[in-house]
Amino acid sequence: MKARKFVKRAPARKAAPGKSKKTTTRKASKSAKKAAKKKTAKKAVKKRASAPKAKVKPASKPRSRTGVRRAASKKIKKKAAAKFATKTVRKPIAKLAPAPVAPSPPPPPYTVLGPMRARYAEVLTAGALEFLTALHRQFEPTRQAVLAARAEKQKRYDAGELPDFLAETKAIRDNQDWRVAPIPADLQNRRVEITGPVDRKMIVNALNSGATHYRADFEDANSPTWANNVEGQVNLKDYWAGHIAFTDPGSKKRYEVKSNPAVLIVRPRGWHLDEVHLTIDDAPISGALFDFGLYFFHNAKAQLGKGTAPYFYLPKLESHQEARLWNDVFAFAQERLGMPKGTIKATVLIETLPAAFEMEEILYEMREHIAGMNAGRWDYIFSFIKTFAKNPNYILPDRSQVVMGEAFLGAYAALLVRTCHHRGAFAMGGMAAQIPIKGDEAANDAAFDKVRADKEREVRDGYDGTWVAHPDLVPVAKEVFDRMMLEPNQVHRERLHVRVLRDDMLQVHSGTKTDEGFRLNLRVGVQYIEAWLNGRGAVPIYHLMEDAATAEISRAQVWQWLQYGAELEGGIKVSRAYFEKAMHEEMEKVKAEVGGRHYAQGRFPEAIRIFRELALSRDFIPFLTIPAYKLIS
């Protein structure tokens, strides 16, 4: 590779200091530009002077950054709109109408106000609550009407009118052709029935007791707490489903239903009681419809599948209109569940004085659904006092002296058998409330002898069966009926020779009024109310199984003796001062009997207050369970 040659150039000629060629040319150019600008400016001034003057806008304020951004955004949008306007305008797309929204369902008409504990939802189902709603809406107005009619009738009695057989229904009584509908086979032999509350252990024991029938009681033998009522329904549902057996967690004892159990009959509450834990259309449902409706809805079909049917005892009726209401309820319920008319069979308790004068009419109104009547003696005594609360001519002696077979009790018992058998229905005897007396064989034998004598009287009077309150009394009563009633029943004994008049039905028992009888009423009444407030409806007191009926008798008789200043044996006159003195002394006895600790931990102050208010009230309170219910609901 050839090496490049570097030639040395001659140095450039130096210009005169301060007078280079380039400098001279640049200056000339600048001078020409200035002259041209001045000329152009003069022309512009002349042009503006000749033009019309425009309005001068005030100087705008300097804009913030946010303002600048907004102005720029508007300018961009304006340009985009102008650009879009030059293009073909398309038709706007029609908006689709929104799909119709289904209205939300209305809230149910029923409200369960009681707590929903374990398994309650198994009976308080939507279907069951809708069934109860239908019953309530259909029959609540009629229920209120018959209760109002009760009150009006009582006003007439208070004014001095006496109960009597109805003139307007004489044709029904005189017609000898009608009879009640045929009665199912498992109700033909009812010689011994046992009654009790609906707790699980009691149900199993009663079904296994050897009695022919068991009356599961939501009424007088039950304290109507929310838990008792709903759990009772769960227990009965379990029985018909075949799984009521259980092991007691405390004793570890196994309870299960044996073969050939008693036939089950359910007693709902009376028309006068509400169930405040369930409202329909913001009103409490009738306790009667609540008890009946839940049991029938859940178990009727299972019962038919096992060869029996829904059987009921109906309490506290006072007129044939009230019986008609029950008959209408039965017809409605059967149709609603698709069952034949006459599936349900009921036995009506004749336990009020007004109802005793309408027995034939009650049978007639329920002739498609009735199986018989029962002589509910304890409530009947209470009703006698209540009916004549304002009449001083009907003051009763000690309740221990108001016995069956005499006076008004004997007359009504005889009329009941004659009426039922003549129309083809069964007549059921009253309750034997005695219970075994442990540790005193002589006293126990004496108590059982009383039961035996009472049942012998019932068989002789023509009754087809009887009641007991304790399993140990089942064999006592059964022995009497087996010995004296060789056939399943005595319906064929019509007893047409029996003739009972109005005055026979109103005859007061002869007897005495004693200080001990007065004080016994205080002790029994307060102890029962205290137990009832604690959730127990069947309470053993002084060797008798007491229920609400005996407590009603106790407080009613104390009220009656106070109202009319009854004179007791020994010259003591019943007054408010005597009542307060006796109440204090008897509660000291009760405290000693039950123990100071139990007395202090119990609800005795509330029970005493309720009893005192009932006994000292100016007017007779129809049922103690109505004011007392407020304390458990």
XYZ file of C-alpha atoms in Angstrom, residues 117-592:
476
model
C -85.930 -24.624 68.748
C -84.613 -27.995 67.625
C -87.124 -29.905 65.464
C -89.841 -27.241 65.674
C -89.515 -26.716 61.922
C -90.614 -30.340 61.419
C -94.159 -29.467 62.490
C -94.225 -25.723 61.758
C -93.737 -26.322 58.043
C -94.900 -23.947 55.329
C -97.646 -26.396 54.375
C -98.869 -26.767 57.953
C -98.846 -23.005 58.523
C -100.799 -22.448 55.307
C -103.343 -25.027 56.524
C -103.642 -23.195 59.841
C -104.044 -19.925 57.949
C -106.934 -21.389 55.969
C -108.611 -22.645 59.164
C -108.163 -19.293 60.884
C -109.522 -17.224 58.001
C -112.481 -19.542 57.542
C -113.551 -19.934 61.177
C -112.182 -17.124 63.338
C -115.229 -14.847 62.776
C -117.559 -17.650 63.851
C -115.413 -18.411 66.888
C -115.646 -14.813 68.003
C -119.402 -14.894 67.441
C -119.965 -17.983 69.622
C -117.751 -16.529 72.369
C -119.807 -13.334 72.275
C -122.970 -15.444 72.499
C -121.525 -17.126 75.612
C -121.000 -13.772 77.261
C -124.526 -12.629 76.420
C -126.011 -15.817 77.838
C -124.021 -15.369 81.049
C -125.424 -11.848 81.387
C -128.909 -13.330 81.355
C -127.950 -15.823 84.038
C -126.439 -13.002 86.088
C -129.764 -11.183 85.789
C -131.608 -14.175 87.274
C -132.533 -16.336 84.275
C -132.123 -20.083 84.852
C -130.754 -22.565 82.291
C -133.380 -24.703 80.592
C -133.971 -26.983 77.619
C -134.362 -24.912 74.457
C -137.833 -24.369 73.089
C -136.561 -23.602 69.576
C -134.900 -27.042 69.218
C -137.713 -29.147 70.659
C -138.326 -30.727 67.234
C -134.811 -32.210 67.254
C -135.384 -33.756 70.674
C -138.818 -35.065 69.752
C -137.690 -36.644 66.475
C -137.060 -40.321 67.289
C -135.650 -41.287 63.890
C -132.178 -39.792 63.704
C -128.998 -41.507 64.953
C -125.295 -40.721 64.841
C -123.196 -42.201 62.026
C -121.580 -45.636 62.489
C -118.640 -45.697 64.913
C -115.265 -47.279 63.952
C -114.251 -50.678 65.322
C -111.381 -49.373 67.456
C -113.799 -47.101 69.346
C -116.289 -49.857 70.172
C -114.558 -51.000 73.360
C -113.475 -48.002 75.446
C -113.766 -49.438 78.924
C -110.663 -47.793 80.407
C -109.112 -44.605 79.100
C -106.064 -42.934 80.612
C -105.286 -39.265 80.250
C -102.132 -37.206 80.544
C -99.969 -34.471 79.025
C -98.050 -34.823 75.785
C -94.439 -35.006 76.946
C -92.545 -37.923 75.406
C -92.226 -40.132 78.474
C -95.895 -39.714 79.430
C -97.017 -40.647 75.924
C -95.014 -43.884 75.909
C -96.114 -44.833 79.433
C -99.780 -44.129 78.672
C -99.717 -46.125 75.435
C -98.188 -49.051 77.343
C -100.449 -48.708 80.418
C -102.930 -51.454 79.479
C -105.746 -48.944 78.959
C -107.861 -49.381 75.861
C -107.436 -45.698 74.912
C -105.110 -42.832 75.728
C -106.231 -39.205 75.650
C -103.208 -37.069 74.792
C -104.059 -33.763 76.401
C -103.235 -30.274 75.148
C -105.870 -28.861 77.508
C -106.366 -29.120 81.291
C -103.515 -31.596 81.932
C -101.104 -29.431 79.937
C -99.551 -26.102 80.796
C -99.803 -24.382 77.386
C -96.257 -23.079 77.116
C -94.914 -22.735 73.588
C -92.428 -25.528 74.245
C -95.065 -27.921 75.617
C -97.423 -27.342 72.707
C -94.914 -27.628 69.860
C -92.848 -30.442 71.370
C -96.069 -32.323 72.069
C -96.850 -32.134 68.351
C -93.348 -33.375 67.524
C -93.817 -36.326 69.896
C -97.172 -37.322 68.411
C -95.797 -37.012 64.881
C -92.910 -39.264 65.887
C -95.338 -41.819 67.276
C -97.248 -42.116 64.017
C -93.969 -42.171 62.080
C -92.826 -45.113 64.217
C -89.838 -43.572 65.995
C -90.971 -42.243 69.370
C -88.650 -44.599 71.278
C -85.883 -42.895 73.275
C -83.426 -43.387 76.115
C -83.799 -41.082 79.101
C -80.495 -39.177 79.406
C -80.684 -39.124 83.205
C -81.827 -42.606 84.166
C -80.546 -44.289 80.952
C -83.887 -46.115 80.853
C -85.172 -47.127 77.435
C -88.720 -46.074 76.515
C -90.474 -47.662 73.541
C -94.045 -48.485 72.627
C -94.985 -52.133 73.067
C -97.292 -54.200 70.898
C -101.045 -53.560 71.172
C -100.814 -49.989 72.511
C -103.803 -47.904 73.574
C -105.804 -46.211 70.820
C -104.797 -42.552 70.660
C -107.290 -39.694 71.081
C -106.169 -36.046 71.195
C -107.809 -33.261 73.194
C -107.124 -29.749 71.833
C -107.742 -26.609 73.833
C -111.189 -25.026 74.148
C -112.605 -22.261 71.971
C -111.878 -19.580 74.604
C -108.067 -19.874 74.507
C -105.642 -18.211 72.079
C -102.221 -19.312 70.886
C -100.368 -15.995 70.961
C -97.120 -17.400 69.565
C -98.651 -17.699 66.088
C -100.461 -14.760 64.509
C -102.357 -14.802 61.230
C -103.233 -11.472 59.638
C -101.821 -9.907 62.821
C -104.284 -11.741 65.121
C -103.507 -14.722 67.376
C -104.835 -18.054 66.183
C -107.288 -20.023 68.287
C -105.547 -22.538 70.552
C -108.144 -25.111 69.502
C -107.385 -24.688 65.793
C -103.630 -24.658 66.418
C -103.723 -27.967 68.320
C -106.221 -29.654 66.025
C -104.762 -28.314 62.789
C -101.142 -29.320 63.354
C -102.048 -32.799 64.587
C -104.529 -33.477 61.787
C -102.306 -32.076 59.026
C -99.271 -34.154 59.961
C -100.832 -37.431 61.117
C -104.265 -38.065 59.619
C -103.038 -39.953 56.556
C -100.577 -41.992 58.607
C -103.401 -42.943 60.966
C -105.600 -44.121 58.109
C -102.685 -46.120 56.776
C -102.433 -47.953 60.095
C -106.084 -48.880 60.245
C -107.306 -46.172 62.598
C -108.391 -42.539 62.126
C -108.067 -39.044 63.654
C -109.952 -39.103 66.972
C -110.524 -36.098 69.237
C -111.987 -35.062 72.583
C -113.659 -31.627 72.478
C -113.659 -29.620 75.736
C -115.591 -26.738 77.281
C -118.485 -26.543 74.792
C -121.430 -24.489 76.022
C -123.912 -24.728 73.124
C -124.876 -26.671 70.030
C -123.684 -23.689 67.941
C -120.175 -24.340 69.246
C -120.575 -28.003 68.316
C -121.684 -26.934 64.825
C -118.501 -24.897 64.528
C -116.381 -27.970 65.290
C -118.365 -30.008 62.774
C -117.727 -27.365 60.111
C -114.013 -27.385 60.969
C -113.900 -31.152 60.532
C -115.694 -31.018 57.174
C -113.379 -28.257 55.920
C -110.215 -30.057 57.070
C -111.232 -33.376 55.524
C -112.020 -31.767 52.188
C -108.779 -29.811 52.227
C -106.715 -32.985 52.717
C -108.844 -35.079 50.379
C -110.416 -37.333 52.993
C -113.946 -38.712 53.051
C -116.550 -36.921 55.110
C -116.949 -38.546 58.494
C -113.324 -39.703 58.747
C -112.826 -37.712 61.950
C -114.596 -38.915 65.086
C -114.961 -36.852 68.245
C -116.150 -37.313 71.793
C -117.636 -34.196 73.362
C -117.044 -33.471 77.025
C -120.239 -32.360 78.715
C -118.536 -30.338 81.401
C -120.547 -27.118 81.422
C -124.054 -26.594 82.775
C -125.373 -24.831 79.630
C -124.185 -27.698 77.399
C -125.986 -30.265 79.578
C -129.288 -28.739 78.483
C -128.310 -29.115 74.801
C -126.900 -32.654 74.653
C -129.323 -33.884 72.000
C -128.718 -30.803 69.882
C -124.939 -31.290 70.146
C -125.261 -34.904 69.008
C -127.476 -33.802 66.133
C -125.100 -31.069 64.928
C -122.153 -33.487 64.971
C -123.988 -36.670 64.005
C -121.598 -37.390 61.103
C -118.491 -36.976 63.267
C -119.434 -37.790 66.867
C -118.695 -41.044 68.702
C -119.893 -40.191 72.188
C -120.002 -37.875 75.184
C -118.106 -37.768 78.452
C -119.252 -36.714 81.915
C -116.497 -34.257 82.843
C -117.443 -33.985 86.495
C -114.756 -31.612 87.830
C -115.242 -28.896 85.244
C -118.999 -29.390 85.553
C -118.868 -28.432 89.250
C -116.805 -25.386 88.346
C -119.288 -24.447 85.606
C -122.185 -24.741 88.051
C -120.559 -22.166 90.337
C -119.685 -19.899 87.394
C -123.175 -20.033 85.871
C -124.768 -19.018 89.188
C -122.030 -16.586 90.224
C -124.610 -13.822 90.804
C -127.284 -16.060 92.312
C -127.118 -16.575 96.111
C -129.483 -19.567 95.915
C -126.844 -21.890 94.461
C -123.962 -21.842 96.935
C -122.240 -25.230 97.160
C -120.906 -27.012 100.256
C -117.319 -28.260 100.563
C -116.258 -29.632 97.198
C -115.496 -32.996 98.804
C -119.234 -33.266 99.519
C -120.261 -32.524 95.914
C -120.271 -36.136 94.716
C -121.532 -38.075 91.714
C -124.865 -39.844 91.984
C -126.496 -37.004 93.914
C -128.287 -33.731 93.186
C -127.333 -31.943 89.952
C -124.397 -34.293 89.275
C -126.571 -37.403 89.521
C -129.259 -35.914 87.272
C -126.893 -34.845 84.515
C -124.971 -38.143 84.619
C -128.179 -40.141 84.145
C -129.406 -37.867 81.358
C -126.093 -38.167 79.516
C -126.318 -41.976 79.323
C -129.954 -41.915 78.201
C -129.288 -39.268 75.534
C -126.184 -40.922 74.076
C -127.523 -44.480 73.946
C -130.836 -43.424 72.468
C -128.947 -41.803 69.559
C -126.359 -44.580 69.122
C -123.398 -42.827 70.781
C -121.164 -43.928 73.668
C -121.383 -42.531 77.201
C -118.013 -42.199 78.934
C -117.642 -41.924 82.705
C -115.638 -39.390 84.681
C -112.118 -39.149 85.999
C -110.722 -41.098 88.924
C -108.055 -38.699 90.139
C -106.568 -40.917 92.863
C -102.905 -41.928 92.689
C -100.998 -44.570 94.693
C -100.108 -43.608 98.265
C -96.630 -44.949 98.870
C -95.617 -45.972 102.369
C -99.173 -46.207 103.695
C -100.836 -49.433 102.612
C -104.072 -48.782 104.511
C -104.513 -45.334 102.991
C -103.678 -46.690 99.557
C -106.270 -49.471 99.886
C -108.884 -46.959 100.997
C -108.166 -44.756 97.982
C -108.423 -47.690 95.588
C -111.690 -48.784 97.210
C -113.131 -45.350 96.390
C -112.095 -45.773 92.781
C -113.636 -49.229 92.631
C -116.956 -48.038 94.086
C -117.086 -45.083 91.686
C -116.527 -47.320 88.651
C -119.154 -49.813 89.808
C -121.671 -46.974 89.971
C -120.776 -45.934 86.429
C -121.319 -49.442 85.051
C -124.680 -49.672 86.797
C -125.674 -46.284 85.361
C -124.959 -47.622 81.868
C -121.609 -46.019 81.037
C -119.494 -47.663 78.337
C -116.122 -46.790 79.818
C -114.278 -44.574 82.267
C -111.216 -42.437 82.864
C -108.224 -42.806 85.155
C -105.280 -40.480 85.764
C -102.560 -42.957 86.768
C -101.357 -46.253 85.195
C -101.728 -48.056 88.552
C -105.476 -47.399 88.420
C -105.921 -49.029 85.000
C -106.187 -52.586 86.377
C -108.547 -51.424 89.166
C -111.010 -49.851 86.721
C -110.586 -52.589 84.132
C -111.418 -55.295 86.654
C -114.723 -53.576 87.437
C -115.779 -53.194 83.808
C -114.612 -56.681 82.870
C -116.638 -58.116 85.730
C -119.799 -56.063 85.261
C -119.803 -55.272 81.505
C -119.306 -58.518 79.584
C -119.843 -56.953 76.165
C -117.651 -54.276 74.504
C -120.154 -51.562 75.452
C -123.672 -50.939 76.746
C -125.100 -48.841 73.925
C -128.032 -51.233 73.686
C -129.163 -50.092 77.188
C -131.156 -47.048 76.173
C -132.557 -46.360 79.665
C -135.689 -44.751 78.239
C -137.297 -44.910 81.666
C -134.943 -42.187 82.914
C -136.731 -38.848 83.112
C -134.747 -35.771 84.098
C -136.384 -32.353 84.493
C -134.910 -28.861 84.563
C -135.144 -28.575 88.357
C -133.344 -31.902 88.791
C -130.416 -30.449 86.836
C -130.225 -27.465 89.207
C -130.541 -29.188 92.583
C -127.769 -28.211 94.999
C -126.013 -30.848 97.101
C -126.753 -30.786 100.789
C -123.723 -30.506 103.012
C -121.613 -28.231 105.149
C -119.125 -25.451 104.629
C -116.040 -25.937 106.762
C -112.931 -24.025 107.674
C -110.808 -26.957 106.528
C -112.607 -27.030 103.180
C -111.938 -23.315 102.699
C -108.265 -23.650 103.591
C -107.812 -26.771 101.442
C -109.036 -24.766 98.463
C -106.333 -22.177 99.143
C -103.526 -24.722 99.354
C -104.607 -26.772 96.342
C -105.331 -23.745 94.166
C -102.049 -21.939 94.830
C -99.902 -25.073 94.510
C -101.497 -26.014 91.224
C -101.130 -22.513 89.734
C -97.475 -22.418 90.820
C -96.789 -25.734 89.052
C -98.740 -24.584 85.991
C -96.597 -21.451 85.745
C -93.559 -23.751 85.775
C -94.866 -25.735 82.817
C -96.607 -28.676 84.525
C -100.303 -29.261 83.888
C -100.890 -32.544 85.761
C -99.771 -32.155 89.372
C -99.964 -34.671 92.262
C -101.283 -32.838 95.333
C -102.424 -34.645 98.481
C -102.619 -38.022 96.710
C -104.765 -36.745 93.851
C -103.685 -35.973 90.295
C -104.896 -32.413 89.944
C -105.345 -30.509 86.712
C -106.716 -27.085 85.811
C -110.299 -28.166 86.552
C -109.674 -28.760 90.264
C -107.816 -25.472 90.554
C -110.819 -23.770 88.931
C -113.164 -25.363 91.486
C -110.920 -24.234 94.353
C -110.728 -20.589 93.374
C -114.404 -20.480 92.285
C -115.664 -21.795 95.597
C -113.490 -19.366 97.570
C -114.876 -16.513 95.406
C -118.469 -17.679 95.944
C -118.105 -17.973 99.736
C -116.428 -14.564 99.889
C -119.038 -12.971 97.624
C -121.939 -14.027 99.837
C -120.212 -14.022 103.216
C -120.784 -17.747 103.777
C -120.831 -18.881 107.377
C -118.594 -21.852 108.127
C -119.051 -24.481 110.770
C -117.926 -23.030 114.073
C -119.467 -19.630 113.306
C -116.643 -18.202 111.152
C -117.917 -15.785 108.526
C -115.905 -15.682 105.310
C -114.640 -12.142 104.711
C -111.693 -10.477 103.054
C -109.897 -10.201 106.389
C -110.468 -13.900 107.060
C -109.245 -14.730 103.542
C -105.986 -12.801 104.027
C -105.388 -14.396 107.427
C -106.089 -17.896 106.155
C -103.971 -17.376 103.016
C -100.945 -16.349 105.081
C -101.325 -19.284 107.466
C -101.877 -21.855 104.722
C -98.900 -20.671 102.709
C -96.735 -21.245 105.769
C -98.035 -24.818 105.793
C -97.271 -25.201 102.096
C -93.743 -23.890 102.662
C -93.227 -26.515 105.358
